[in-house]
PDB file of C-alpha atoms in Angstrom:
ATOM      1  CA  UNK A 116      68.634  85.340  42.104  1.00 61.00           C
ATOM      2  CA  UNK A 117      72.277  83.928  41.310  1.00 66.00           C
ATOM      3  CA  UNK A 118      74.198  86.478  39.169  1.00 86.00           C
ATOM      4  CA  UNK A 119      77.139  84.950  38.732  1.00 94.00           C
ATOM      5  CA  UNK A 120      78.643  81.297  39.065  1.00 96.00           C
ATOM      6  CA  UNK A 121      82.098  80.298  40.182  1.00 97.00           C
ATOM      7  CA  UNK A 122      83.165  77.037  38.553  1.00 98.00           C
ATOM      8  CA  UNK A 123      86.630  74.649  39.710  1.00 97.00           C
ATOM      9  CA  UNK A 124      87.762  72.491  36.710  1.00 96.00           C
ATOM     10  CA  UNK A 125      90.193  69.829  37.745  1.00 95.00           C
ATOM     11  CA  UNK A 126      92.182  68.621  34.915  1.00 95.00           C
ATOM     12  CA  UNK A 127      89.874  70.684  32.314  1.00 93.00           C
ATOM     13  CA  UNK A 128      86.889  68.722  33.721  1.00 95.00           C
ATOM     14  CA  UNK A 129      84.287  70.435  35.925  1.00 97.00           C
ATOM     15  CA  UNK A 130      84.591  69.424  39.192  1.00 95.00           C
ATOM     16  CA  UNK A 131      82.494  72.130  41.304  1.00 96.00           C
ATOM     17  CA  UNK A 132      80.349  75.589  40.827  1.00 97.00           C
ATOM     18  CA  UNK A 133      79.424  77.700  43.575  1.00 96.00           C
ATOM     19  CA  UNK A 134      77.526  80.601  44.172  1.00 95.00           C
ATOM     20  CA  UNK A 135      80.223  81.805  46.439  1.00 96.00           C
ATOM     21  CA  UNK A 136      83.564  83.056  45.447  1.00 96.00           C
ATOM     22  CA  UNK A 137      85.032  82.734  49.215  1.00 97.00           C
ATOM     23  CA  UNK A 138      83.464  79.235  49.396  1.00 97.00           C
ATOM     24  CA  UNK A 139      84.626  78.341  45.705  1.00 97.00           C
ATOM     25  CA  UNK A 140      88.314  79.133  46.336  1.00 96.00           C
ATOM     26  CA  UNK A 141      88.040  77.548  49.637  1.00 97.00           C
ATOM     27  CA  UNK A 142      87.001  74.262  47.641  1.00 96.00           C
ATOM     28  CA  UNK A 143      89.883  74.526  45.500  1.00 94.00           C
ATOM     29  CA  UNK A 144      92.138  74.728  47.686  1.00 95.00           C
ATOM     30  CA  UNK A 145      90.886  71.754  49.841  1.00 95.00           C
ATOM     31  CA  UNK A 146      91.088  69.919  45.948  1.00 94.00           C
ATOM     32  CA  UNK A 147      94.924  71.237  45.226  1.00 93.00           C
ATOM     33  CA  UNK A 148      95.910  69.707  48.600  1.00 94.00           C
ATOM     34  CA  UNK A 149      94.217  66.102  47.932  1.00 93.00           C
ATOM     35  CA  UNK A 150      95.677  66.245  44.776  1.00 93.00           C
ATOM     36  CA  UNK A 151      98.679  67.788  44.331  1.00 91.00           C
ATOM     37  CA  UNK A 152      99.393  66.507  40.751  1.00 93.00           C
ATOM     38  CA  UNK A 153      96.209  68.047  39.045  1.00 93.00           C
ATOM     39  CA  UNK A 154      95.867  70.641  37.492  1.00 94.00           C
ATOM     40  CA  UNK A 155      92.936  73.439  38.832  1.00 95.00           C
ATOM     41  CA  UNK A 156      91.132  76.827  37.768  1.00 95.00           C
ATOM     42  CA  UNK A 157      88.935  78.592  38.752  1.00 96.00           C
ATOM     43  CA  UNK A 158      86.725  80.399  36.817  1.00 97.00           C
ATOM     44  CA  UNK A 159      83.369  82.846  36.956  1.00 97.00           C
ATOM     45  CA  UNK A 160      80.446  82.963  35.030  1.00 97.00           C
ATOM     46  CA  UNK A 161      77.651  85.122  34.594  1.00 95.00           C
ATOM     47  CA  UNK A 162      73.831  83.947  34.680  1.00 90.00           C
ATOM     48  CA  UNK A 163      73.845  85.191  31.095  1.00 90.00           C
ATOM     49  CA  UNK A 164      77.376  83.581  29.904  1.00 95.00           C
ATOM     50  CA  UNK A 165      76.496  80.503  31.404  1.00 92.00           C
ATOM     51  CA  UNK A 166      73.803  79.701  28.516  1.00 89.00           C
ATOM     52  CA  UNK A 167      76.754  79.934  26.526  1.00 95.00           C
ATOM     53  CA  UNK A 168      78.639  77.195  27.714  1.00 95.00           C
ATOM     54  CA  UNK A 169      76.578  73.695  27.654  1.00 94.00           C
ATOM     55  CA  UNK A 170      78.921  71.614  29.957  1.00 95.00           C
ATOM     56  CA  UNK A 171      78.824  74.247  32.753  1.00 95.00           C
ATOM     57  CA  UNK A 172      74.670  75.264  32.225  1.00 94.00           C
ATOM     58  CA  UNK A 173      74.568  71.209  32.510  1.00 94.00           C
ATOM     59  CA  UNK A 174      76.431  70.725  35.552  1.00 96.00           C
ATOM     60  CA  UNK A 175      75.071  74.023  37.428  1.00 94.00           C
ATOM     61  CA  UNK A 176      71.461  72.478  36.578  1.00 93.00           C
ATOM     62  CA  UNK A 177      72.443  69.260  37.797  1.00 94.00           C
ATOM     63  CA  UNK A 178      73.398  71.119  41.222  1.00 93.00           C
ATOM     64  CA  UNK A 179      70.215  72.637  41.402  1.00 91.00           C
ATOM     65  CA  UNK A 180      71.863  75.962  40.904  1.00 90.00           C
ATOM     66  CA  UNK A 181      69.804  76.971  37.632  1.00 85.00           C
ATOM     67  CA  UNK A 182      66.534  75.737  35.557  1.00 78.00           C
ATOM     68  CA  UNK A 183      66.564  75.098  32.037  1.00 69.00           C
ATOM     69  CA  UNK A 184      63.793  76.705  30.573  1.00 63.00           C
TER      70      UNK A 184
END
């Protein structure tokens, strides 16, 4: 099971999450080089802090990454 979830916002929008940290900073920095004038974070969250925030529980379900109960 997925304990934690690495998230990219571009331009304090989500624009990935990834079970991966490697693979998630990879993204991000494929993202910074497309667009240079955005701005990016990255960002972890746990299985249990992820209930916590609806936009991110929302897009990490939409990925197939978690089930809402």
């Amino acid at each position: 099971m997925v304990q934690r979830f690495f998230f990219i916002e571009e331009n304090e929008e989500i624009a990935g999450v990834y079970t991966d940290k490697d693979i998630a900073r990879e993204e991000a920095l494929y993202l910074k080089e497309d667009h240079p004038l955005d701005h990016f974070r990255l960002y972890s969250l746990t299985m249990a802090e992820i209930e916590n925030y609806p936009d991110a529980f929302e897009f990490a379900e939409a990925s197939g990454l978690v089930q809402h109960n």
